[in-house]
Structure formats: C-alpha cells, structure tokens
mmCIF file of C-alpha atoms in Angstrom:
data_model
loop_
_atom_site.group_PDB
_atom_site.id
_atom_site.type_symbol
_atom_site.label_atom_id
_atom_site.label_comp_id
_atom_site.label_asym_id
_atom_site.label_seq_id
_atom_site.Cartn_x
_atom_site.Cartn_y
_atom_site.Cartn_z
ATOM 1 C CA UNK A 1 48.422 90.270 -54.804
ATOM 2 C CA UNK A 2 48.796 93.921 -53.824
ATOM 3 C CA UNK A 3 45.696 94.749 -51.419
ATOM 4 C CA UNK A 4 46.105 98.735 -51.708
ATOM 5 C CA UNK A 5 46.114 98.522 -55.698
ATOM 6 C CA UNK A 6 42.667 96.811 -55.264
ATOM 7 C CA UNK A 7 41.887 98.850 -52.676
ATOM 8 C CA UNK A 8 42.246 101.762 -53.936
ATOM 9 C CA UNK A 9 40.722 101.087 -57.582
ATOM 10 C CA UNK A 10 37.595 99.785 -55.512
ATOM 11 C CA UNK A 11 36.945 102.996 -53.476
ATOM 12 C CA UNK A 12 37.594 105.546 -56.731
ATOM 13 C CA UNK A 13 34.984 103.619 -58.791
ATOM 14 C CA UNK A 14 32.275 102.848 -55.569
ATOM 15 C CA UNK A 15 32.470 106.165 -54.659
ATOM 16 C CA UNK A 16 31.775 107.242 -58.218
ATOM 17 C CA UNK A 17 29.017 104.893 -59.072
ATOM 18 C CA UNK A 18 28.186 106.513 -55.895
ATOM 19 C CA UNK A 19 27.969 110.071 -56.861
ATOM 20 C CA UNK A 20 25.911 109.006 -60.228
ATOM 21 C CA UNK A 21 23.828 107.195 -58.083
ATOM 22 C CA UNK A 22 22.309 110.258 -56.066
ATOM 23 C CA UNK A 23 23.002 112.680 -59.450
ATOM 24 C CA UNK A 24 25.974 114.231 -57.767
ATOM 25 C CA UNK A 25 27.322 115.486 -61.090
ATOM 26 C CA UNK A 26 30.475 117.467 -60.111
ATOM 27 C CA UNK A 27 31.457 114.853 -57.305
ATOM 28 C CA UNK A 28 30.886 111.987 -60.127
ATOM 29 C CA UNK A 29 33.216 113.914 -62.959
ATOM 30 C CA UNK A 30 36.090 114.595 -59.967
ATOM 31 C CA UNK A 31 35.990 110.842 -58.812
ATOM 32 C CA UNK A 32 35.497 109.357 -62.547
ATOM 33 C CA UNK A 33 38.148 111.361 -63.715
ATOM 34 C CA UNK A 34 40.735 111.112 -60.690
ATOM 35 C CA UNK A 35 40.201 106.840 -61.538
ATOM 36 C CA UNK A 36 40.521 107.220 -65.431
ATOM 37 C CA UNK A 37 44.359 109.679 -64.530
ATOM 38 C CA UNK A 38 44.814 107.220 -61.531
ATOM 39 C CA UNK A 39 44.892 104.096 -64.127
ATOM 40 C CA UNK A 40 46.939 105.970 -66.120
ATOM 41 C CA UNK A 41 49.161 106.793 -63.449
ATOM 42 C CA UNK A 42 49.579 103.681 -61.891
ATOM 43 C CA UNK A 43 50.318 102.120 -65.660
ATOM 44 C CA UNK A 44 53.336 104.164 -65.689
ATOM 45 C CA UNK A 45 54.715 104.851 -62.237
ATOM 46 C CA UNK A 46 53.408 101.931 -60.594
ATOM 47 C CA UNK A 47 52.530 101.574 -56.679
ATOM 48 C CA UNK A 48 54.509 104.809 -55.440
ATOM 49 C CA UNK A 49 52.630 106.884 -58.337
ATOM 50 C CA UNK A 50 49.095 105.507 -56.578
ATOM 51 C CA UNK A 51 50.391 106.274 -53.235
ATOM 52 C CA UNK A 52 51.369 109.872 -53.950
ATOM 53 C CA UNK A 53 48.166 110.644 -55.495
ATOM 54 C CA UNK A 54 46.171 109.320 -52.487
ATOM 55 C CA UNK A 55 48.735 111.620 -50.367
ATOM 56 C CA UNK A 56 48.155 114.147 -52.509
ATOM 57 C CA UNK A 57 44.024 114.067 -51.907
ATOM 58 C CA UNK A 58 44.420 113.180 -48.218
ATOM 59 C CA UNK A 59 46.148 116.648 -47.753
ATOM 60 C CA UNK A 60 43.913 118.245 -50.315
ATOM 61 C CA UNK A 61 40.831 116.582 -48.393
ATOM 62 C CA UNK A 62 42.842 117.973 -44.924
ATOM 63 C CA UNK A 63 42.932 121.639 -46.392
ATOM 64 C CA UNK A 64 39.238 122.043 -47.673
ATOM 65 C CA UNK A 65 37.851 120.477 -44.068
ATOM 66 C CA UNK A 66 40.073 122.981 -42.068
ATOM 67 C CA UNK A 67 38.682 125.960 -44.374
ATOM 68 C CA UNK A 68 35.505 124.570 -43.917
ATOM 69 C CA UNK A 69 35.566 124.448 -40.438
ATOM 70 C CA UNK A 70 37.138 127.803 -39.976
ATOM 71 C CA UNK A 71 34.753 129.228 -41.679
ATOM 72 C CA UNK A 72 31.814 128.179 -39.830
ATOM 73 C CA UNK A 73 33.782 128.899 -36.976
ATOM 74 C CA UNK A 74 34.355 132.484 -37.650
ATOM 75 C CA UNK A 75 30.799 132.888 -38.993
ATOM 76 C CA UNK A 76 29.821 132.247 -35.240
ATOM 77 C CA UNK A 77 32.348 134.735 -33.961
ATOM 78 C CA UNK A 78 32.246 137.479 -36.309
ATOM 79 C CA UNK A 79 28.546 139.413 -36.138
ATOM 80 C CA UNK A 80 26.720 141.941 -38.608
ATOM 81 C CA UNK A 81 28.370 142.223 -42.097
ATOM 82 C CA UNK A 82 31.443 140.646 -41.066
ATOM 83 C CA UNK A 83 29.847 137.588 -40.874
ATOM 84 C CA UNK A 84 27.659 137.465 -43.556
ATOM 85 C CA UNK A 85 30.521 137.809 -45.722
ATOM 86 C CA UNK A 86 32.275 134.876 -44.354
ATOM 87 C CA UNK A 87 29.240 132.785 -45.220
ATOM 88 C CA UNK A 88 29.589 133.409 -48.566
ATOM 89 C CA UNK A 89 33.202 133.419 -48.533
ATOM 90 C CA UNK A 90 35.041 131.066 -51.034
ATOM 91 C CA UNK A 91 37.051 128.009 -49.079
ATOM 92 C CA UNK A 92 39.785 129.135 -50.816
ATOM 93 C CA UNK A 93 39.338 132.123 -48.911
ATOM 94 C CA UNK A 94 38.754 131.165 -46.021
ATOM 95 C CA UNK A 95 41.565 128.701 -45.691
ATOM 96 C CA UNK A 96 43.758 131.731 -46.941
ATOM 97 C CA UNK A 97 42.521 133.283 -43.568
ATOM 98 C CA UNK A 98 43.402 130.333 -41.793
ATOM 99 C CA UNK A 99 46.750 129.940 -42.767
ATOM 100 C CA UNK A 100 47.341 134.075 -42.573
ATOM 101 C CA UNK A 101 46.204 133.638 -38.803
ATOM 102 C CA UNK A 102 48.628 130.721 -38.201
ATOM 103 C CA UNK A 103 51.448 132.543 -39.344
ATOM 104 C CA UNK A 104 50.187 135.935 -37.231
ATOM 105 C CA UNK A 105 49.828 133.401 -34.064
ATOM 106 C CA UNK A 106 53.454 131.871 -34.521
ATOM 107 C CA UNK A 107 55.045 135.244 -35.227
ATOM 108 C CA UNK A 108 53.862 137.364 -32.231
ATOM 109 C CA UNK A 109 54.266 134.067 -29.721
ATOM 110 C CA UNK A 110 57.511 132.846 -31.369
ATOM 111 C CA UNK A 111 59.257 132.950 -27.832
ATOM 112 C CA UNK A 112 56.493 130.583 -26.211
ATOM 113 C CA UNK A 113 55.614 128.706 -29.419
ATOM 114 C CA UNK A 114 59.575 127.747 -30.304
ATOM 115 C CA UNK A 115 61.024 125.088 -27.802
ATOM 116 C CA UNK A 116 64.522 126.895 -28.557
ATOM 117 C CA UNK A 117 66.066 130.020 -29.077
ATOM 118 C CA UNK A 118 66.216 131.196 -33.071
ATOM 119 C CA UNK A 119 70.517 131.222 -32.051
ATOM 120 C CA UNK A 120 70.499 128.523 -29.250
ATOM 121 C CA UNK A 121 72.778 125.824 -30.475
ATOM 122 C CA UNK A 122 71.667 122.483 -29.371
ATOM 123 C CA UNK A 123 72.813 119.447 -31.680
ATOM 124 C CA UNK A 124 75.159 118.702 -34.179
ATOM 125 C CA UNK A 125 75.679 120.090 -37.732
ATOM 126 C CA UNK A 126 72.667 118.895 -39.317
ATOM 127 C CA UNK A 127 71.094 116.248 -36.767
ATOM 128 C CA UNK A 128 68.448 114.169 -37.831
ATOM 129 C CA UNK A 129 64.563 115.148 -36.453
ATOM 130 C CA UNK A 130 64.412 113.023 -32.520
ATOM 131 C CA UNK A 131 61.740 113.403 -29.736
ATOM 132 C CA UNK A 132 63.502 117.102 -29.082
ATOM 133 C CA UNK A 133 64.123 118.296 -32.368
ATOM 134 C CA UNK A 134 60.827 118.062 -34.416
ATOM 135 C CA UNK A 135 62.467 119.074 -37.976
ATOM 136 C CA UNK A 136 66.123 118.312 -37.189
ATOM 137 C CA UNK A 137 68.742 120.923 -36.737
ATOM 138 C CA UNK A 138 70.408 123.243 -39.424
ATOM 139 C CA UNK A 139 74.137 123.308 -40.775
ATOM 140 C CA UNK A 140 75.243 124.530 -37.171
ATOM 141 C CA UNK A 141 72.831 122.704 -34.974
ATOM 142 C CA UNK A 142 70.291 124.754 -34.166
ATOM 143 C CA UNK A 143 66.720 123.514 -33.830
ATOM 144 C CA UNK A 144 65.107 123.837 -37.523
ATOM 145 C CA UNK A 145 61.531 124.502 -36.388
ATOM 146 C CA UNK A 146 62.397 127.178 -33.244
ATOM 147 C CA UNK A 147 64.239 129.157 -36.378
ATOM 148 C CA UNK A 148 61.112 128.528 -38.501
ATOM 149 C CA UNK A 149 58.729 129.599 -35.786
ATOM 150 C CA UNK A 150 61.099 132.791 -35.481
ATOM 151 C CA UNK A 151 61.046 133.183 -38.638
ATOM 152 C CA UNK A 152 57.894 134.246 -38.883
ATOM 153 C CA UNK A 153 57.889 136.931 -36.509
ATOM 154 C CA UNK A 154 61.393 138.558 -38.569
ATOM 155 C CA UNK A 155 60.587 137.748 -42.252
ATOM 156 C CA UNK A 156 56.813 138.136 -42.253
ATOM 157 C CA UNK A 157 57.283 141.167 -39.472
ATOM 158 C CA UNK A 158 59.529 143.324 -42.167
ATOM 159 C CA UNK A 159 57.821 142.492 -45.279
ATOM 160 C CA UNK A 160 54.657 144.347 -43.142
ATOM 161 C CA UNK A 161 56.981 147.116 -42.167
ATOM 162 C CA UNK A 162 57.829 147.596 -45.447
ATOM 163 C CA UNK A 163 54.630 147.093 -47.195
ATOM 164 C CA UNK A 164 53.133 149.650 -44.930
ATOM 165 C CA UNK A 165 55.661 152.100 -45.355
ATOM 166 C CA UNK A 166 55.541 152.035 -49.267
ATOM 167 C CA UNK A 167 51.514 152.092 -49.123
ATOM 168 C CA UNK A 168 51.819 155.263 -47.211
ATOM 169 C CA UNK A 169 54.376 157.356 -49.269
ATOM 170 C CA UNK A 170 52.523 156.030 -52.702
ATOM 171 C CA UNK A 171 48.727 156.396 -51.423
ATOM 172 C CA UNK A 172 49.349 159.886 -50.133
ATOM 173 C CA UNK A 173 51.816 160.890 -53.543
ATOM 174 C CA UNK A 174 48.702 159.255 -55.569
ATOM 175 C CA UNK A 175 46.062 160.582 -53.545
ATOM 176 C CA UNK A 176 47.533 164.440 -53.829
ATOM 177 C CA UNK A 177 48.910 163.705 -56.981
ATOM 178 C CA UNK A 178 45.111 163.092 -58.178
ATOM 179 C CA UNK A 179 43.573 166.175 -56.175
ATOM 180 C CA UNK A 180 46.352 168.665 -57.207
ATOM 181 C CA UNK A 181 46.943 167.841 -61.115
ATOM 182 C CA UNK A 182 49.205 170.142 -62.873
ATOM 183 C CA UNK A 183 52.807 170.131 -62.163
ATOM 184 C CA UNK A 184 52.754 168.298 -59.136
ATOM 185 C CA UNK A 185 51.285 165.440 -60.752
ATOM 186 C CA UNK A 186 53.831 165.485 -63.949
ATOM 187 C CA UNK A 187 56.580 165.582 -61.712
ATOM 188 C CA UNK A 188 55.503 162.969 -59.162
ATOM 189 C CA UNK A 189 54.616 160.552 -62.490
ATOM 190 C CA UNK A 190 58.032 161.168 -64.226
ATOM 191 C CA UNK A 191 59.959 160.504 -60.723
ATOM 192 C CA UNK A 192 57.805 156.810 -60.668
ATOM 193 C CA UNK A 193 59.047 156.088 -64.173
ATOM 194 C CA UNK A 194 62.270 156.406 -63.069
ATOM 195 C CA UNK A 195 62.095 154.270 -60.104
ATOM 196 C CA UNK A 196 60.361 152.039 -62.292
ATOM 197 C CA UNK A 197 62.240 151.832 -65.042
ATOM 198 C CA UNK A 198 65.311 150.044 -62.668
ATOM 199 C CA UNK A 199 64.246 146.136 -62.209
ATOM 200 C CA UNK A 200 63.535 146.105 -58.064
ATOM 201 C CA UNK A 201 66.291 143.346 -57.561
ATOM 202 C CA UNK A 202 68.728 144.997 -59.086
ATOM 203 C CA UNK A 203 67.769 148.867 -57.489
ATOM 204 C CA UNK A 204 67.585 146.748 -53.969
ATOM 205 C CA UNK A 205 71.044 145.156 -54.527
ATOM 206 C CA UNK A 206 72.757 148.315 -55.414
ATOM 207 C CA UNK A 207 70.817 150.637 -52.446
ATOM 208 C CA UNK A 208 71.879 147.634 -50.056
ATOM 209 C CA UNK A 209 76.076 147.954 -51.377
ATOM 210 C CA UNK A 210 75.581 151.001 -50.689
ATOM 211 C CA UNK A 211 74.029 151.600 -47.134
ATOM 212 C CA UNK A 212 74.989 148.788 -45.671
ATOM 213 C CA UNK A 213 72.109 145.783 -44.420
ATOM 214 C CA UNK A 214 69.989 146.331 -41.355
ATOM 215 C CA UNK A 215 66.273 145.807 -40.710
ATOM 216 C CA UNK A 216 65.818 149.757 -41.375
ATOM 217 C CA UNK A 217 67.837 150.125 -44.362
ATOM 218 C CA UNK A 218 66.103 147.055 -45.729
ATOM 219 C CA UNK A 219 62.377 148.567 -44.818
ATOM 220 C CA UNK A 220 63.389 152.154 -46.261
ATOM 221 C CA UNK A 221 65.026 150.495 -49.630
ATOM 222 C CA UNK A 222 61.528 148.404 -50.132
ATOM 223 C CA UNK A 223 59.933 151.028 -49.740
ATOM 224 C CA UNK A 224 61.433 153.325 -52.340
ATOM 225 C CA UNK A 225 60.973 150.595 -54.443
ATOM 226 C CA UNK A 226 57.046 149.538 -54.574
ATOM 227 C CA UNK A 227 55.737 152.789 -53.370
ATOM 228 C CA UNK A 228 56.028 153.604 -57.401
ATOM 229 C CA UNK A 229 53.798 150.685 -57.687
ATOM 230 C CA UNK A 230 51.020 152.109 -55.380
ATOM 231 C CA UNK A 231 51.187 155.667 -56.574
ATOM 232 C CA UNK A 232 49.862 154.409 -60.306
ATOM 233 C CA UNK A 233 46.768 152.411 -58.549
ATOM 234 C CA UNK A 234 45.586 155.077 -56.189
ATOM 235 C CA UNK A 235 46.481 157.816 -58.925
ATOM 236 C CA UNK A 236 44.435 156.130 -61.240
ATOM 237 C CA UNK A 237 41.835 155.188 -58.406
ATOM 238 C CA UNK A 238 41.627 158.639 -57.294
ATOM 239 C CA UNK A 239 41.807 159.913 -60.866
ATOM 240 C CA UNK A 240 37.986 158.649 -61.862
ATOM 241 C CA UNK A 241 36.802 159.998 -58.642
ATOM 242 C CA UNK A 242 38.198 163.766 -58.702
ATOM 243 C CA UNK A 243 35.869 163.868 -61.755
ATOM 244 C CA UNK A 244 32.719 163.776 -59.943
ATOM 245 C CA UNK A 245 30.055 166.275 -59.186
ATOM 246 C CA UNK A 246 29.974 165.715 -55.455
ATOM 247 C CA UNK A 247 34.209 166.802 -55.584
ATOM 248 C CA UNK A 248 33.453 169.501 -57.631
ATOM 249 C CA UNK A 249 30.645 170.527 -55.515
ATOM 250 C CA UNK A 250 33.001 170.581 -52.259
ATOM 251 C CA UNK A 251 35.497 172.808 -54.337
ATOM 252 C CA UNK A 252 33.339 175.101 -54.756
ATOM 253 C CA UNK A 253 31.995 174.929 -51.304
ATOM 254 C CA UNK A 254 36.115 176.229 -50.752
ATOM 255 C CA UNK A 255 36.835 172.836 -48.967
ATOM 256 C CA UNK A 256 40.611 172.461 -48.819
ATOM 257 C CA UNK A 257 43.091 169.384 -50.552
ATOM 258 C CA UNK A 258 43.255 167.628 -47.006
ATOM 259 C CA UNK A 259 39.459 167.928 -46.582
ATOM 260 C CA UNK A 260 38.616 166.262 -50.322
ATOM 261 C CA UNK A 261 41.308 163.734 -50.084
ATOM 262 C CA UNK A 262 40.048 162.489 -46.232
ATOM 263 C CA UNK A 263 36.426 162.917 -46.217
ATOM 264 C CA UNK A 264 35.618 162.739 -50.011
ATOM 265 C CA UNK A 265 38.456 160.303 -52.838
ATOM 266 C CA UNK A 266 39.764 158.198 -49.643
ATOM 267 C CA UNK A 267 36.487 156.684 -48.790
ATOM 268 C CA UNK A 268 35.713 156.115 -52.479
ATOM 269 C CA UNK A 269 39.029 154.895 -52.758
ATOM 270 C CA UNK A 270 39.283 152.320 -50.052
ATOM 271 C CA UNK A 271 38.426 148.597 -51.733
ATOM 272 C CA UNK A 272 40.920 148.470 -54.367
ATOM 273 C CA UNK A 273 43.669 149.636 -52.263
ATOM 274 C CA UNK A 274 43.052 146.822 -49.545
ATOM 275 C CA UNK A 275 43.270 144.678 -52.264
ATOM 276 C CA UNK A 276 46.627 146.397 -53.589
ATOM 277 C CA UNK A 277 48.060 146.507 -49.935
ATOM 278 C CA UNK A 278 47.506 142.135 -50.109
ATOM 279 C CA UNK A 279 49.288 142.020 -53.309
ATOM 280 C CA UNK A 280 52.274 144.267 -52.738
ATOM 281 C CA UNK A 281 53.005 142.456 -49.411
ATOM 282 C CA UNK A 282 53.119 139.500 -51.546
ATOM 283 C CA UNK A 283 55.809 141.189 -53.547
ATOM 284 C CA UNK A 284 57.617 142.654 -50.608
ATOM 285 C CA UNK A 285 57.556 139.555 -48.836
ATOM 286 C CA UNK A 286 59.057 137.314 -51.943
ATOM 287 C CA UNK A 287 61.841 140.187 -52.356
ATOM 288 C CA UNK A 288 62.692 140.086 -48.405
ATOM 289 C CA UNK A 289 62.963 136.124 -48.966
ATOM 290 C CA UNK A 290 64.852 137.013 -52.110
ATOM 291 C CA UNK A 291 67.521 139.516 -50.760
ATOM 292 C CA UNK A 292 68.056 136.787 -47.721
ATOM 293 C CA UNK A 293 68.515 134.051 -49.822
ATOM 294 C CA UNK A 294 71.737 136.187 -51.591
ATOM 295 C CA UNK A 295 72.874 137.534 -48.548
ATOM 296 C CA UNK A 296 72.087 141.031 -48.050
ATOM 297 C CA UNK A 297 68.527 140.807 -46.853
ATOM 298 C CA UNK A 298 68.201 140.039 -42.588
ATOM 299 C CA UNK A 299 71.599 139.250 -41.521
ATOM 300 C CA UNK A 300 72.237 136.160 -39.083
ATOM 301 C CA UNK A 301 72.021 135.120 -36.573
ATOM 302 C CA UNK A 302 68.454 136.494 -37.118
ATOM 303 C CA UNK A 303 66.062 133.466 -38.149
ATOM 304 C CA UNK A 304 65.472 134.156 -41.618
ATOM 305 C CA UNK A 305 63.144 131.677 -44.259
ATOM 306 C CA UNK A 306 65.445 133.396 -47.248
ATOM 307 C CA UNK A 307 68.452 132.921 -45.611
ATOM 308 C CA UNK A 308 67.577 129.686 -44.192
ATOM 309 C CA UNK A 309 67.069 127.998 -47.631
ATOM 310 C CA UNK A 310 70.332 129.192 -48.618
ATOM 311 C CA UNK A 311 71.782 127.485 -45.139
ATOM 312 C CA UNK A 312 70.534 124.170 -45.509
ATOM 313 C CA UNK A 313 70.530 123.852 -49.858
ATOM 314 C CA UNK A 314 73.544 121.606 -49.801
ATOM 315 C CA UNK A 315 71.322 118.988 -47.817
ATOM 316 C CA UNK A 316 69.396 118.904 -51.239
ATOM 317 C CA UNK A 317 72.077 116.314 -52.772
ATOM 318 C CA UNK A 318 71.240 114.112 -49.701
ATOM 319 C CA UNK A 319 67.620 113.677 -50.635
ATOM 320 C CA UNK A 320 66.962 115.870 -47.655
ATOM 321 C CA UNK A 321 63.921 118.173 -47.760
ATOM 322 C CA UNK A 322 64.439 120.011 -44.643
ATOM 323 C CA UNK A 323 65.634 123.153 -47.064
ATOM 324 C CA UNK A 324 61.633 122.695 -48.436
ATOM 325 C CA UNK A 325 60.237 123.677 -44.991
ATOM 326 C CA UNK A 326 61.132 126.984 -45.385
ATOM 327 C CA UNK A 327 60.500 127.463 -49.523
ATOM 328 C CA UNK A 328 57.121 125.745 -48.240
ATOM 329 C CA UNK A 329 56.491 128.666 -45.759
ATOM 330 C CA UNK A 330 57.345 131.285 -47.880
ATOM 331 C CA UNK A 331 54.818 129.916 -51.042
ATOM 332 C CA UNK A 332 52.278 129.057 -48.196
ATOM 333 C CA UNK A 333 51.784 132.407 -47.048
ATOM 334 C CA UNK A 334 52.437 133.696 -50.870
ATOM 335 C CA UNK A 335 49.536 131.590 -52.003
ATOM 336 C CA UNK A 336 46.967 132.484 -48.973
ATOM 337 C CA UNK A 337 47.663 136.039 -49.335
ATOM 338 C CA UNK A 338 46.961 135.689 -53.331
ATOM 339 C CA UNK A 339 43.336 133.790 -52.005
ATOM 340 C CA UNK A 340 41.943 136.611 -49.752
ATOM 341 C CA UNK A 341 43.023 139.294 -52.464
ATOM 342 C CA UNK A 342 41.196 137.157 -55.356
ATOM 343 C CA UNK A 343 38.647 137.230 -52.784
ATOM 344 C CA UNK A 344 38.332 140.812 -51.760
ATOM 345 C CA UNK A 345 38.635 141.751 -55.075
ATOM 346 C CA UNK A 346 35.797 139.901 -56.332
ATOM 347 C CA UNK A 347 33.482 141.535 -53.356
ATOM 348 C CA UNK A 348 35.505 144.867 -54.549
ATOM 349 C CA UNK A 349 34.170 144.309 -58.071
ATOM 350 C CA UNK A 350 30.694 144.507 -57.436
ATOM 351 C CA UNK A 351 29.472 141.195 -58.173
ATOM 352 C CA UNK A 352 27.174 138.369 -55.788
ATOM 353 C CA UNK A 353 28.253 135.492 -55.140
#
C-alpha cells in the first residue's frame, strides 16, 4: 500500500471540504480543482507525477510566504507613501522586489558572498556538488556557484550600464524631439526607423565583428540599439503633453526648450518611463545573455550566465541540470522585473487597487 498516494489524496480533499466548510470559495475551487488534475495526473504518470506536483506547490507555497513576508517587512521600513503603496502592493510584486534585491545583494558583495574566485580553479572538469562546492564545478573546475554569484555583479551590472545609457540618448532625443517639432523631429524619427528596421541580434552581431568585444563596446552597441525603442515612448509621452495650455502658457512667458522639457513635459512624463526603463532592461539583459551565449557578448574568464550555459550545455546529455542554474537566473530576474513593471504600470494607469 503506498502511504503518500493516500496521503496525499487525504490532505487535497480535507483541506477542501475544509475551505467549503468556512465558505472559503477561492481556496475551495484551487484545492478541489488541484485534486480533480491531481487524479488525473496520478492516473497517467503515476507516483513521480504526484510527487512533482506536491514539489511544485511546496515551492509555489515557499514563494508567496517570502513575498508575503517581505512585504510586511518593508511596509515597516519604508514610511509615508512609500509604504502605503507596499501595502497594497500585489505579492507578485512584492516577491519581484524580493528577488530584484537578492540579485542587487549578490552582485555588489560577490567577493564576500562567493567562497571562490569567478577564475580560481579548484576541482576537476566538471566535479560533482561536495561539502566545498555547493553546485559542483564547471567544464574546467571552477566552483559553479562563486561564477554564479559573480555573475551577477558582470551580467546584471552591464545590462544596467546599458539600459541606462540607451534611456538617456532616447529620453533626451524624445523629449527635444517633442518640444522642438519640425525638422528636428522628422529627422530624429526617420534615423529610429532605420535603426529599427535592422532585427537587434543581427545589428549587435555585425557592430560586435566589427569593433571588436569588450564591456564598452558591448554597452555602446546596446545602446544604439534600444535607445530607438525609448525615443518612440517618450516622443509619444511628451507628444500629448506639449499640447497643453500650461506649455503653451510658459512659451509665451519666453521660457526656453531646457526650461519646458525640465520643469514642465519631464515631470508629466515620469511614470511611464520608469515603467519603460523596467522593460527595456529586461530586453537588454536577455540580449547580453544572448550575445554571451554565441560568443561575442562578456568574454572569459569573466563569469558570465550567457556564456556559462553555453560552457556547461554538453552536461545536458548526462541528465545534468547544472547548465539550468544559470537559464534559471537569467528567467528569474526576467520574470521579477516583468512583476514590478506590471505593477508600476497599473499604479501608472490611474486605477485603485
């Protein structure tokens, strides 16, 4: 007789006569349901099937109490209307937050974080994980989670770079672009269709063949390429808000194109840009990981999660995973990012909740 099988049928269906019990209406159609798949699921793929599902809700049980918890947590912290929106801050938010904080925490104190040095061979060609090595070592025995820990600090540190570059060329080309009009504007918009007309990996691959690969030719070749991007949002931002009486008002008051831009479409301007700035690091970051992974993104023996994947595929045919630890970093971070944009751009929009 297989105790979990019981075991496990037993606790769906308590816990959802359970949830009837007290009315709990959402918690009842989640547990009913999750029994009616699980018996379908465990008519099919047997034992295993039931044990990856409960895995499966243990670590999505795990990630709703840590976003829970952190946000309580920084509710207490934060004051004024910092914390008040927190408090009514989705989880999915929140644990976006969490994991965006993790990944700022291992990158700036990668040195005391990482046991090893991102270079500092240690082991053989691909050891197993022991009591020194927590994930193993890579295909020249370095320790897998020092480069990981690194990694964070050289892959997460240039997509930033880069983002932050490309926001400023496109917000200020948008933002003049806007204010100006005529020529200036018809120029600046046919240059963007050019740039955009070339797909990014295959303007990024040509640039790089070109110039060579470094950390600044990388930055300044991402940048060319989603600053496009932001000068169509903050043109079309700043666009509906040149049209107003109050910017009208300061032209004729003789206020200059520095003075409307900074004191009058900026601040107007400033919600849906945040928002932008979350999304194209998202981009950035996936095309960094991208370029690594083929070779002419961060160059080793830098700790790279792109080139890292690339490294350690061939354990793939082994039934290793440890080429998933750093795919699972990058679509981490990808995914928390995407949850505080969703987020910001919901408070952007106007609407309570």
């Amino acid at each position: 007789m297989n105790y979990f099988v019981i075991g496990y049928y037993a606790l769906l269906i308590g816990a959802s006569c359970l949830a009837a019990y007290y009315s709990a209406r959402s918690a009842f159609l989640l547990l009913f349901s999750l029994t009616l798949v699980s018996f379908i699921v465990g008519i099919i793929g047997g034992e295993s099937a039931l044990w990856t599902i409960t895995i499966c809700a243990g670590i999505l049980a795990l990630c709703i109490g840590t976003a829970y918890a952190f946000r309580e947590f920084l509710v207490i912290v934060l004051w004024g209307e910092g914390s008040k929106a927190i408090k009514t801050a989705p989880l999915t938010a929140t644990f976006g937050l969490f994991v965006i904080m993790t990944y700022a925490i291992a990158g700036v104190f990668a040195p005391v974080i990482a046991p090893y040095g991102e270079a500092e061979v240690i082991a053989g060609a691909f050891a197993p994980a022991d009591e020194n090595m927590l994930l193993g070592a890579d295909q020249l025995g370095r320790d897998l989670f020092s480069r990981l820990v690194y990694g964070a600090r050289n892959t997460v540190g240039i997509a930033l770079l880069a983002t932050a570059f490309a926001f400023i060329l496109g917000a200020m080309a948008g933002l003049i672009a806007a204010t100006m009009g005529g020529w200036f504007d018809q120029l600046m918009g046919r240059v963007v269709d050019v740039i955009m007309s070339v797909p990014s990996l295959i303007f990024a691959l040509l640039l790089l063949s070109i110039m060579g690969t470094n950390a600044f030719v990388l930055i300044f070749i991402i940048a060319i390429i989603y600053a496009p991007r932001v000068f169509r949002l903050t043109r079309a931002v700043a666009g509906n808000v040149v049209v107003m009486d109050y910017i009208e008002a300061a032209r004729l008051r003789g206020e200059g194109l520095w003075y409307l831009i900074r004191k009058e479409i900026l601040p107007n301007s400033t919600a849906p840009l945040i928002a932008e700035f979350g999304l194209e690091f998202c981009f950035v970051f996936l095309l960094v990981a991208g370029l690594s992974f083929l070779g002419l993104g961060i160059q080793p023996p830098t700790a790279d999660w792109g080139s890292m994947v690339r490294e350690n595929a061939t354990l793939i045919s082994f039934g290793e995973i440890t080429p998933l630890f750093p795919a699972g970093a990058i679509a981490l971070l990808t995914v928390a990012v995407n949850f505080v944009v969703d987020w910001m751009l919901f408070r952007s929009s106007g609407l309570k909740g």
